[in-house]
């Protein structure tokens, strides 16, 4: 994607949501760290439900140690991988008390040395708690960056490094929040909501979708070419290709379930006749 298009893309996302925020509930750097550790392979809503009661009794490393691993498990048992996450939270709390006077360190090396904290978690804490212009690449950011063409890569680290060089400085602080929210609510994994996408005409994704009955004007605006013969595919969504791409390269994109329409069955008489011919003229019933 061209630099000018990337700047325009973030300008539109910023206009739509000037001050994006994390959807995890937290009250301080420590509770943010705990929430992000719990959020691995879990939804923010699920984490918030568990931490609502947890943070009432343990919102500091010292209180978390006093609570203990077993009781902590009881609070977070609705979250996937809660046993290992509880263990990591207790261990990182011990390190924070012992080495950092109960405070969360504000540098990447120290954060990534904590149990259960990887690069993505460290980036979230640095960005949200300490205002650093880091870009955390989760599944949503990875998908949006690759689909749109902002920063294509095969690994989260590749995408992160490309985003760091591609995103204009003016948008770096909130870049990962805009991309996360866009991926979560618009550029969804199974069926992207292209008709409500403010950056559809800038996006390079070849699987753009239109709603049933969408006009050709809407398709043109979103940079989508709809085949006149394609009609409606599975799920009632129009099959579409990028206007800039030739049909030989992309063909027709299957939307929603991705299943082709079932073939109509041949009449029973025709089937019997065909079987009879195959059997040397004998009627098979």
Short mmCIF file of C-alpha atoms in Angstrom, two decimals:
data_model
loop_
_atom_site.label_atom_id
_atom_site.label_comp_id
_atom_site.label_asym_id
_atom_site.label_seq_id
_atom_site.Cartn_x
_atom_site.Cartn_y
_atom_site.Cartn_z
CA UNK A 1 0.00 0.00 0.00
CA UNK A 2 1.24 3.50 -0.85
CA UNK A 3 2.32 5.83 1.95
CA UNK A 4 -0.38 8.32 1.02
CA UNK A 5 -3.03 5.60 1.21
CA UNK A 6 -1.77 4.43 4.61
CA UNK A 7 -1.98 7.97 5.91
CA UNK A 8 -5.51 8.31 4.54
CA UNK A 9 -6.49 4.96 6.04
CA UNK A 10 -5.49 5.99 9.54
CA UNK A 11 -6.98 9.46 9.07
CA UNK A 12 -10.37 7.83 8.46
CA UNK A 13 -10.05 5.41 11.38
CA UNK A 14 -9.06 8.33 13.62
CA UNK A 15 -12.02 10.38 12.44
CA UNK A 16 -14.39 7.52 13.21
CA UNK A 17 -12.86 6.88 16.65
CA UNK A 18 -10.61 9.78 17.80
CA UNK A 19 -9.67 8.28 21.16
CA UNK A 20 -9.70 4.47 21.02
CA UNK A 21 -9.19 2.59 24.27
CA UNK A 22 -8.51 -0.93 25.39
CA UNK A 23 -11.68 -2.91 26.03
CA UNK A 24 -10.07 -4.63 29.02
CA UNK A 25 -11.09 -3.22 32.38
CA UNK A 26 -8.20 -2.18 34.64
CA UNK A 27 -7.35 0.42 37.25
CA UNK A 28 -3.55 0.58 37.27
CA UNK A 29 -0.56 -0.85 35.38
CA UNK A 30 -0.61 -3.99 37.52
CA UNK A 31 -4.28 -4.85 36.92
CA UNK A 32 -3.75 -4.10 33.22
CA UNK A 33 -0.82 -6.53 33.18
CA UNK A 34 -2.91 -9.23 34.88
CA UNK A 35 -5.83 -8.65 32.51
CA UNK A 36 -3.62 -8.89 29.42
CA UNK A 37 -2.01 -12.11 30.68
CA UNK A 38 -5.49 -13.57 31.21
CA UNK A 39 -6.65 -12.41 27.76
CA UNK A 40 -4.40 -14.79 25.81
CA UNK A 41 -6.73 -17.01 23.73
CA UNK A 42 -9.71 -15.50 25.53
CA UNK A 43 -12.16 -12.67 24.85
CA UNK A 44 -11.94 -9.30 26.57
CA UNK A 45 -15.54 -9.72 27.70
CA UNK A 46 -14.72 -13.03 29.36
CA UNK A 47 -11.68 -11.56 31.10
CA UNK A 48 -13.64 -8.53 32.32
CA UNK A 49 -16.29 -10.80 33.79
CA UNK A 50 -13.68 -12.67 35.81
CA UNK A 51 -11.58 -9.67 36.88
CA UNK A 52 -14.61 -7.69 38.05
CA UNK A 53 -14.63 -9.67 41.29
CA UNK A 54 -10.92 -10.53 41.33
CA UNK A 55 -9.72 -6.93 41.34
CA UNK A 56 -11.98 -6.13 44.30
CA UNK A 57 -9.79 -8.34 46.48
CA UNK A 58 -6.45 -8.33 44.65
CA UNK A 59 -5.40 -5.22 42.73
CA UNK A 60 -1.74 -5.17 43.78
CA UNK A 61 1.03 -7.80 43.66
CA UNK A 62 1.02 -8.05 47.45
CA UNK A 63 -2.71 -8.66 47.64
CA UNK A 64 -2.48 -11.21 44.83
CA UNK A 65 0.16 -13.16 46.76
CA UNK A 66 -2.01 -13.01 49.87
CA UNK A 67 -4.91 -14.38 47.84
CA UNK A 68 -2.83 -17.34 46.72
CA UNK A 69 -2.82 -19.46 43.60
CA UNK A 70 -5.69 -21.76 44.56
CA UNK A 71 -8.11 -18.96 45.34
CA UNK A 72 -6.97 -17.08 42.26
CA UNK A 73 -7.95 -20.10 40.17
CA UNK A 74 -11.46 -19.93 41.57
CA UNK A 75 -11.81 -16.38 40.25
CA UNK A 76 -10.46 -17.07 36.76
CA UNK A 77 -11.64 -20.64 36.15
CA UNK A 78 -14.08 -19.47 33.46
CA UNK A 79 -11.11 -18.39 31.31
CA UNK A 80 -9.25 -20.82 29.07
CA UNK A 81 -5.88 -22.11 30.34
CA UNK A 82 -6.69 -20.68 33.77
CA UNK A 83 -4.39 -23.07 35.65
CA UNK A 84 -1.22 -21.97 33.87
CA UNK A 85 -2.33 -18.35 33.83
CA UNK A 86 -2.94 -18.35 37.58
CA UNK A 87 0.47 -19.86 38.16
CA UNK A 88 2.13 -17.19 35.99
CA UNK A 89 0.27 -14.36 37.71
CA UNK A 90 1.44 -15.54 41.13
CA UNK A 91 5.03 -15.93 39.90
CA UNK A 92 5.14 -12.52 38.22
CA UNK A 93 3.64 -10.95 41.33
CA UNK A 94 6.44 -12.45 43.41
CA UNK A 95 9.03 -10.95 41.04
CA UNK A 96 7.36 -7.53 41.10
CA UNK A 97 7.37 -7.49 44.90
CA UNK A 98 10.92 -8.82 45.19
CA UNK A 99 12.63 -6.86 42.40
CA UNK A 100 10.49 -3.81 41.61
CA UNK A 101 8.95 -2.79 44.94
CA UNK A 102 5.53 -3.92 43.72
CA UNK A 103 5.64 -1.72 40.63
CA UNK A 104 5.28 -2.78 36.97
CA UNK A 105 8.51 -2.00 35.08
CA UNK A 106 8.19 0.29 32.06
CA UNK A 107 10.74 -1.29 29.75
CA UNK A 108 10.35 -4.16 27.33
CA UNK A 109 13.20 -6.35 28.56
CA UNK A 110 11.96 -6.37 32.15
CA UNK A 111 8.37 -7.01 31.12
CA UNK A 112 9.22 -9.89 28.79
CA UNK A 113 11.27 -11.49 31.56
CA UNK A 114 8.09 -11.90 33.63
CA UNK A 115 6.30 -15.29 33.54
CA UNK A 116 3.46 -15.35 31.02
CA UNK A 117 4.50 -12.09 29.36
CA UNK A 118 5.49 -12.16 25.70
CA UNK A 119 6.16 -9.42 23.19
CA UNK A 120 2.48 -8.71 22.49
CA UNK A 121 1.61 -8.39 26.18
CA UNK A 122 4.62 -6.16 26.78
CA UNK A 123 3.59 -3.93 23.87
CA UNK A 124 0.06 -3.56 25.23
CA UNK A 125 1.30 -2.59 28.70
CA UNK A 126 3.90 -0.18 27.32
CA UNK A 127 1.32 1.46 25.08
CA UNK A 128 -1.73 1.59 27.36
CA UNK A 129 -0.13 2.02 30.78
CA UNK A 130 2.94 4.07 29.89
CA UNK A 131 1.99 5.84 26.67
CA UNK A 132 4.68 4.31 24.49
CA UNK A 133 3.89 4.23 20.72
CA UNK A 134 4.29 0.45 20.53
CA UNK A 135 2.17 -1.73 18.24
CA UNK A 136 0.84 -4.97 19.69
CA UNK A 137 0.01 -7.51 16.98
CA UNK A 138 -2.79 -9.84 17.97
CA UNK A 139 -4.93 -11.97 15.65
CA UNK A 140 -7.07 -8.98 14.62
CA UNK A 141 -4.13 -6.69 13.83
CA UNK A 142 -2.40 -9.52 11.96
CA UNK A 143 -5.48 -10.14 9.82
CA UNK A 144 -6.22 -6.47 9.04
CA UNK A 145 -2.59 -5.63 8.26
CA UNK A 146 -2.34 -8.53 5.79
CA UNK A 147 -5.75 -8.09 4.20
CA UNK A 148 -5.49 -4.36 3.62
CA UNK A 149 -1.88 -4.54 2.48
CA UNK A 150 -0.60 -2.08 5.09
CA UNK A 151 1.98 -4.55 6.38
CA UNK A 152 2.04 -8.08 5.05
CA UNK A 153 3.97 -10.73 6.93
CA UNK A 154 3.91 -14.41 7.88
CA UNK A 155 4.52 -13.86 11.58
CA UNK A 156 3.30 -11.30 14.15
CA UNK A 157 6.85 -9.96 14.51
CA UNK A 158 7.19 -9.39 10.76
CA UNK A 159 3.89 -7.52 10.73
CA UNK A 160 4.83 -5.49 13.80
CA UNK A 161 8.15 -4.36 12.34
CA UNK A 162 6.53 -3.43 9.03
CA UNK A 163 3.78 -1.50 10.81
CA UNK A 164 6.37 0.41 12.82
CA UNK A 165 7.96 1.64 9.60
CA UNK A 166 4.70 2.15 7.69
CA UNK A 167 2.40 3.90 10.19
CA UNK A 168 2.83 7.72 10.18
CA UNK A 169 4.18 9.10 13.46
CA UNK A 170 0.99 11.09 14.06
CA UNK A 171 -1.00 7.84 14.31
CA UNK A 172 1.49 5.52 16.04
CA UNK A 173 0.12 5.93 19.57
CA UNK A 174 -3.34 4.56 18.76
CA UNK A 175 -2.52 2.50 15.66
CA UNK A 176 -2.88 -0.93 17.23
CA UNK A 177 -6.17 -0.01 18.91
CA UNK A 178 -7.68 1.20 15.64
CA UNK A 179 -6.59 -1.99 13.89
CA UNK A 180 -7.78 -4.26 16.72
CA UNK A 181 -11.21 -2.65 16.86
CA UNK A 182 -11.52 -2.61 13.08
CA UNK A 183 -10.69 -6.32 12.95
CA UNK A 184 -13.00 -7.18 15.82
CA UNK A 185 -16.10 -5.36 14.59
CA UNK A 186 -15.70 -4.74 10.83
CA UNK A 187 -12.94 -6.77 9.15
CA UNK A 188 -14.08 -9.99 10.79
CA UNK A 189 -12.31 -13.27 10.17
CA UNK A 190 -15.11 -15.25 8.52
CA UNK A 191 -17.11 -12.58 6.69
CA UNK A 192 -15.74 -9.02 6.62
CA UNK A 193 -18.38 -6.30 6.81
CA UNK A 194 -17.10 -4.41 3.78
CA UNK A 195 -20.32 -2.48 3.22
CA UNK A 196 -19.75 -0.66 6.54
CA UNK A 197 -15.98 -0.30 6.15
CA UNK A 198 -14.66 3.26 5.95
CA UNK A 199 -11.44 2.10 4.28
CA UNK A 200 -12.89 -0.39 1.77
CA UNK A 201 -11.75 1.58 -1.27
CA UNK A 202 -8.16 1.62 0.05
CA UNK A 203 -8.09 -2.07 1.00
CA UNK A 204 -6.31 -4.61 -1.19
CA UNK A 205 -8.28 -7.64 0.05
CA UNK A 206 -9.57 -9.79 -2.82
CA UNK A 207 -12.47 -11.23 -0.82
CA UNK A 208 -14.47 -8.07 -0.27
CA UNK A 209 -18.18 -8.59 0.29
CA UNK A 210 -21.41 -6.74 -0.41
CA UNK A 211 -24.75 -7.05 1.30
CA UNK A 212 -27.71 -8.59 -0.53
CA UNK A 213 -29.22 -6.06 -2.93
CA UNK A 214 -26.23 -3.73 -2.77
CA UNK A 215 -26.07 -1.35 -5.71
CA UNK A 216 -23.32 -1.20 -8.29
CA UNK A 217 -22.64 2.33 -7.07
CA UNK A 218 -21.83 0.91 -3.63
CA UNK A 219 -19.60 -1.71 -5.24
CA UNK A 220 -17.74 0.93 -7.20
CA UNK A 221 -17.27 3.04 -4.08
CA UNK A 222 -15.77 0.05 -2.25
CA UNK A 223 -13.55 -0.77 -5.24
CA UNK A 224 -15.41 -4.04 -5.84
CA UNK A 225 -16.37 -5.52 -9.18
CA UNK A 226 -19.57 -7.58 -9.14
CA UNK A 227 -20.13 -10.05 -11.96
CA UNK A 228 -23.49 -9.59 -13.67
CA UNK A 229 -23.82 -13.37 -14.05
CA UNK A 230 -22.77 -14.27 -10.54
CA UNK A 231 -26.05 -13.48 -8.82
CA UNK A 232 -26.08 -14.39 -5.15
CA UNK A 233 -23.79 -16.94 -3.58
CA UNK A 234 -24.08 -18.82 -0.30
CA UNK A 235 -25.57 -16.85 2.54
CA UNK A 236 -27.18 -14.36 0.16
CA UNK A 237 -23.95 -12.39 -0.26
CA UNK A 238 -22.92 -11.20 -3.71
CA UNK A 239 -19.80 -12.80 -5.10
CA UNK A 240 -17.21 -10.15 -5.80
CA UNK A 241 -13.70 -9.51 -6.97
CA UNK A 242 -11.42 -6.52 -6.70
CA UNK A 243 -12.05 -4.04 -9.48
CA UNK A 244 -8.32 -3.78 -10.03
CA UNK A 245 -7.83 -7.54 -10.39
CA UNK A 246 -8.54 -9.55 -13.50
CA UNK A 247 -10.93 -12.49 -13.35
CA UNK A 248 -8.19 -14.93 -14.26
CA UNK A 249 -6.24 -14.05 -11.14
CA UNK A 250 -8.96 -14.00 -8.53
CA UNK A 251 -12.07 -15.54 -10.08
CA UNK A 252 -15.23 -15.41 -8.01
CA UNK A 253 -14.90 -15.26 -4.25
CA UNK A 254 -17.21 -17.51 -2.21
CA UNK A 255 -18.72 -15.65 0.72
CA UNK A 256 -20.16 -16.68 4.12
CA UNK A 257 -20.18 -20.47 4.39
CA UNK A 258 -18.00 -20.85 1.30
CA UNK A 259 -20.16 -23.74 0.08
CA UNK A 260 -21.40 -23.89 -3.48
CA UNK A 261 -25.11 -24.27 -4.16
CA UNK A 262 -26.15 -27.95 -4.18
CA UNK A 263 -26.61 -29.54 -7.59
CA UNK A 264 -30.17 -30.27 -8.63
CA UNK A 265 -31.00 -34.00 -8.63
CA UNK A 266 -31.89 -35.64 -11.93
CA UNK A 267 -35.49 -36.94 -12.29
CA UNK A 268 -35.94 -40.55 -11.14
CA UNK A 269 -36.96 -41.75 -14.64
CA UNK A 270 -33.76 -40.41 -16.19
CA UNK A 271 -31.70 -42.11 -13.51
CA UNK A 272 -33.48 -45.45 -14.14
CA UNK A 273 -32.98 -45.08 -17.88
CA UNK A 274 -29.28 -44.38 -17.46
CA UNK A 275 -28.84 -47.35 -15.19
CA UNK A 276 -30.68 -49.58 -17.64
CA UNK A 277 -28.36 -48.56 -20.43
CA UNK A 278 -25.35 -49.27 -18.28
CA UNK A 279 -26.75 -52.72 -17.45
CA UNK A 280 -27.03 -53.70 -21.10
CA UNK A 281 -30.61 -52.70 -21.67
CA UNK A 282 -32.05 -54.28 -18.51
CA UNK A 283 -34.30 -52.01 -16.51
CA UNK A 284 -33.00 -51.44 -13.02
CA UNK A 285 -35.57 -50.34 -10.43
#
